[in-house]
N, CA, C and O of each residue as an XYZ file, in Angstrom:
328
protein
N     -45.075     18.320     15.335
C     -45.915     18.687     16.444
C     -45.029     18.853     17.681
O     -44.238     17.977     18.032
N     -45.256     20.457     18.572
C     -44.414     20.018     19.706
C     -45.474     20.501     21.243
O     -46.289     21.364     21.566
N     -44.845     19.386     21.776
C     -45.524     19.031     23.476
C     -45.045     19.261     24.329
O     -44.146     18.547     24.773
N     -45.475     20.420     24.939
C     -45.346     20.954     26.289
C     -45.958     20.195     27.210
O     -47.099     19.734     27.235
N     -44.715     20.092     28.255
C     -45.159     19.735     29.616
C     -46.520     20.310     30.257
O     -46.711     21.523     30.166
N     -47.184     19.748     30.704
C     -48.677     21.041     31.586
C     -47.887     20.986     32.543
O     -46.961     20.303     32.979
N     -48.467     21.855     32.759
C     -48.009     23.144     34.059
C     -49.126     23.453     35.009
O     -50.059     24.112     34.551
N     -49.188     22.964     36.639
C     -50.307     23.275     37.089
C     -49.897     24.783     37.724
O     -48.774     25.264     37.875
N     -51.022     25.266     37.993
C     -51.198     26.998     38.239
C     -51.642     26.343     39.995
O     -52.576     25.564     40.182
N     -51.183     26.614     40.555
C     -52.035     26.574     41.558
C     -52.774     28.088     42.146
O     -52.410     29.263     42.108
N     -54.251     27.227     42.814
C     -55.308     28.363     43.190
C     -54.543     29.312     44.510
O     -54.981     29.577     45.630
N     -53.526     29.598     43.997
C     -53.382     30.800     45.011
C     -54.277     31.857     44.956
O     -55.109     31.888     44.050
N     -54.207     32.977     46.040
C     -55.007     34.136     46.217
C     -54.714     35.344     47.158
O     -53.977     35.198     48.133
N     -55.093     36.121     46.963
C     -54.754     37.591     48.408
C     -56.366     37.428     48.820
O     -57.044     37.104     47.845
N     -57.075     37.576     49.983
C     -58.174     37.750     50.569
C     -58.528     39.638     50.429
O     -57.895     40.458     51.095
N     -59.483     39.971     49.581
C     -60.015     40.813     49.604
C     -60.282     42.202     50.751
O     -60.669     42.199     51.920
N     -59.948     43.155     49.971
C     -60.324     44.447     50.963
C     -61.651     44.326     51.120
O     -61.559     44.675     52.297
N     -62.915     44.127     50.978
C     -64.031     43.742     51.662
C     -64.839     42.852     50.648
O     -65.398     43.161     49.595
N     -64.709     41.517     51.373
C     -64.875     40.430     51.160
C     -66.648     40.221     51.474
O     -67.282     40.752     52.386
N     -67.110     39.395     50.538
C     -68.827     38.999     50.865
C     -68.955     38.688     52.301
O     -69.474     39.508     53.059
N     -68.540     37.623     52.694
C     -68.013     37.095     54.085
C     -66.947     36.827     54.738
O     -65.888     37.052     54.152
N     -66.912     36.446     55.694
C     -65.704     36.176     56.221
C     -65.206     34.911     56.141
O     -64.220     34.627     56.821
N     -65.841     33.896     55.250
C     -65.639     32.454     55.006
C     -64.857     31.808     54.213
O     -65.224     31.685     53.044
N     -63.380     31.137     54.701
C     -62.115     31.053     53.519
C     -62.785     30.532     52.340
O     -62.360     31.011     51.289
N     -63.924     29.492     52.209
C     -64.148     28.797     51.538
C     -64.537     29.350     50.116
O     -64.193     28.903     49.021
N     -65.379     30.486     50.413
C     -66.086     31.453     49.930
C     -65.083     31.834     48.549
O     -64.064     32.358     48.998
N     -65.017     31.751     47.001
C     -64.094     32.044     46.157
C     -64.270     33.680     45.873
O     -63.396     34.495     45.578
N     -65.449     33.844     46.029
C     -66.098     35.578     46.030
C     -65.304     36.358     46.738
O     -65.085     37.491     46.312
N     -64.656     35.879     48.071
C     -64.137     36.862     49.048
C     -62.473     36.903     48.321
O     -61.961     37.969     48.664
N     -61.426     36.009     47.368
C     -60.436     36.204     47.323
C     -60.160     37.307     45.566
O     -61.046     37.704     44.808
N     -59.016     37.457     45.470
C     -58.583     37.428     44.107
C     -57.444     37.203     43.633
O     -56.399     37.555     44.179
N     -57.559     36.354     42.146
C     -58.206     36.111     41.360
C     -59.425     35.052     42.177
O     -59.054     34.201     42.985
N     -60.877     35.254     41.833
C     -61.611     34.511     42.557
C     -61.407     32.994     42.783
O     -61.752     32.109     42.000
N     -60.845     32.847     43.874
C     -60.293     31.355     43.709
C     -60.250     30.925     45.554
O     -60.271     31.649     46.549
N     -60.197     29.723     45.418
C     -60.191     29.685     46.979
C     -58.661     28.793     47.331
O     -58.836     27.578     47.228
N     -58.084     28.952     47.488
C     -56.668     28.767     48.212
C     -57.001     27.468     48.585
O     -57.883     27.669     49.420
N     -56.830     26.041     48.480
C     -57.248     25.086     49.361
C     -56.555     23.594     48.449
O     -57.258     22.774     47.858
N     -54.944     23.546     48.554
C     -54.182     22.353     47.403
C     -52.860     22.832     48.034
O     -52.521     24.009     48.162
N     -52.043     21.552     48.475
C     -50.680     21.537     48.660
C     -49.444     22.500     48.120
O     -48.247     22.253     48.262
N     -50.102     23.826     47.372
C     -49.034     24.162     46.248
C     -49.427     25.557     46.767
O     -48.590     26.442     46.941
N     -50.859     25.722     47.025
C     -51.357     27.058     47.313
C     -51.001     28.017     48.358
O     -51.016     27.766     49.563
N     -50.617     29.346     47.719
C     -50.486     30.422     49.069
C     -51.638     31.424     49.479
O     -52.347     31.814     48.552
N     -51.789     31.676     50.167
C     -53.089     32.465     50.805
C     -52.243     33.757     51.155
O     -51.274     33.720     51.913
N     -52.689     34.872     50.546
C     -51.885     36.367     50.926
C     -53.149     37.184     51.598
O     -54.196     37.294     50.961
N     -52.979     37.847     53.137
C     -53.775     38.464     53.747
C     -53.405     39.493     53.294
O     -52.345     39.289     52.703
N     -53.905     41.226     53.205
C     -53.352     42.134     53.119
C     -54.431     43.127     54.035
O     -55.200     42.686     54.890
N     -54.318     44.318     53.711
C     -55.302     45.268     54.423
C     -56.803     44.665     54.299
O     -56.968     44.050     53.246
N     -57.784     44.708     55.043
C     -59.131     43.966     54.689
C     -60.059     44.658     56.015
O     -59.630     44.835     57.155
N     -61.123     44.912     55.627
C     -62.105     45.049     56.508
C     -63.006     44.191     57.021
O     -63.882     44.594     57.786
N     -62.888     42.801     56.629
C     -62.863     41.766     57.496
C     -61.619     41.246     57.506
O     -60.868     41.072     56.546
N     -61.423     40.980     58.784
C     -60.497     39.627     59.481
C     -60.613     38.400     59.994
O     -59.786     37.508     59.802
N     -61.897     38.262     60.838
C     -62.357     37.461     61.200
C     -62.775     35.868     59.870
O     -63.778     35.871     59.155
N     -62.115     35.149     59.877
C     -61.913     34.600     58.318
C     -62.440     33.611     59.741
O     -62.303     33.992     60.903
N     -63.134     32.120     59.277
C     -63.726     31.382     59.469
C     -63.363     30.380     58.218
O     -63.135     31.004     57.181
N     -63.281     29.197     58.127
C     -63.225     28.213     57.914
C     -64.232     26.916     57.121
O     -63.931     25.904     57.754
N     -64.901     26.659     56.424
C     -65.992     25.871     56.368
C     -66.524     24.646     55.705
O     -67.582     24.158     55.309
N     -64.962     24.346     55.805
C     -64.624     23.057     54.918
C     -63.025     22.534     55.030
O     -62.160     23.399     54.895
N     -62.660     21.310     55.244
C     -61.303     21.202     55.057
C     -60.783     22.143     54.113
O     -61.320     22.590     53.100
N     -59.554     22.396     54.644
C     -58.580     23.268     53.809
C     -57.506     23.075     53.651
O     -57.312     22.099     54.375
N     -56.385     23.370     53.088
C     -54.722     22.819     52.963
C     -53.970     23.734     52.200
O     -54.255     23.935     51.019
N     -52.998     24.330     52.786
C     -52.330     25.735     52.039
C     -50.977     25.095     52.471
O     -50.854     24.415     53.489
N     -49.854     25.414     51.492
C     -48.938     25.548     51.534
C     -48.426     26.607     52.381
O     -47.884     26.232     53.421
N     -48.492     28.067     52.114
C     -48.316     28.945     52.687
C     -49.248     30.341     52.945
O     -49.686     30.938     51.961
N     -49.475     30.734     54.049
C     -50.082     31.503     54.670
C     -49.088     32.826     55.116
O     -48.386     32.769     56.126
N     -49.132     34.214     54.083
C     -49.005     34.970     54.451
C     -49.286     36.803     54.724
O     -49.778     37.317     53.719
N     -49.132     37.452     55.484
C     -49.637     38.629     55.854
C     -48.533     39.427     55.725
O     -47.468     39.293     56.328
N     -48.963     40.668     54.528
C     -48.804     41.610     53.705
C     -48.328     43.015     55.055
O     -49.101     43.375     55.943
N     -47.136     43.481     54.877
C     -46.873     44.390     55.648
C     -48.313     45.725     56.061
O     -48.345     46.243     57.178
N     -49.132     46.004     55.208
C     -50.503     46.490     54.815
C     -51.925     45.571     55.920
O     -53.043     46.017     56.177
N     -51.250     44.068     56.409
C     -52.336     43.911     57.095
C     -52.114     44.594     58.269
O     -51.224     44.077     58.944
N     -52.755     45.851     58.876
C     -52.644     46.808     59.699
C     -53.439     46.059     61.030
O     -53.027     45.952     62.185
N     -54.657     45.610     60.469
C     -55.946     44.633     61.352
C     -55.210     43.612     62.144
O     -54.026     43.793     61.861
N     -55.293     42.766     62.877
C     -55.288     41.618     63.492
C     -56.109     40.912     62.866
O     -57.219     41.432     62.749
N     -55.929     39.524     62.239
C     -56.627     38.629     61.292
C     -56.840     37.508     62.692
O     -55.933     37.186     63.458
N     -58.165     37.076     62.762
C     -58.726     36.538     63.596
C     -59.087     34.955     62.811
O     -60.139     35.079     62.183
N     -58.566     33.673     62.696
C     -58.776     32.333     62.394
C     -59.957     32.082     63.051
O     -60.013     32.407     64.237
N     -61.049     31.498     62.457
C     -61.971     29.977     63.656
C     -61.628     28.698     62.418
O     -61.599     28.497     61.203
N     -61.411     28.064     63.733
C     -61.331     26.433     62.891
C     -62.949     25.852     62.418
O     -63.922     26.161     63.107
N     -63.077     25.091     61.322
C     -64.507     24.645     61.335
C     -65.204     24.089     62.882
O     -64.798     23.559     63.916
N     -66.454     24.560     62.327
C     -67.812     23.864     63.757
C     -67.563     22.176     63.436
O     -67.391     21.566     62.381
N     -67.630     21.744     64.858
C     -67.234     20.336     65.016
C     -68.707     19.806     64.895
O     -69.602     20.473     65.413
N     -68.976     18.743     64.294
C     -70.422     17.843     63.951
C     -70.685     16.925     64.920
O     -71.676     16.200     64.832
């Protein structure tokens, strides 16, 4: 019998050319449908007809980056404070 190490995949993603909403949380808006949000994960912006990305739950990305193609200005809100 032989045993491979597991291997985690992390939920990386690119944010969608038009996304359901504008809500990172949202797994619908990325692809592969997944939501970016684990110490390992990268978040890739690229061209998109939303920018305005909003927030709606703690989140945690390794790396955050924008695709020579994001032409838009990508607009952050941090979550609504309770």
């Amino acid at each position: 019998m032989l045993l491979l190490p597991a291997v985690a995949y992390p939920n990386s993603a690119q944010w969608d050319l038009d996304p359901a909403s504008g809500d990172w949380n949202t797994a619908a808006n990325w692809t592969p449908m997944t939501v970016p949000n684990g110490p390992a994960d990268i978040a890739t912006f690229g061209l998109s007809n939303t920018t305005n990305v909003s927030i709606s739950a703690n989140t945690e990305v390794n790396t955050i980056t924008f695709t020579p193609a994001a032409a838009n200005p990508y607009t952050p809100s941090p979550p609504a404070q309770e």
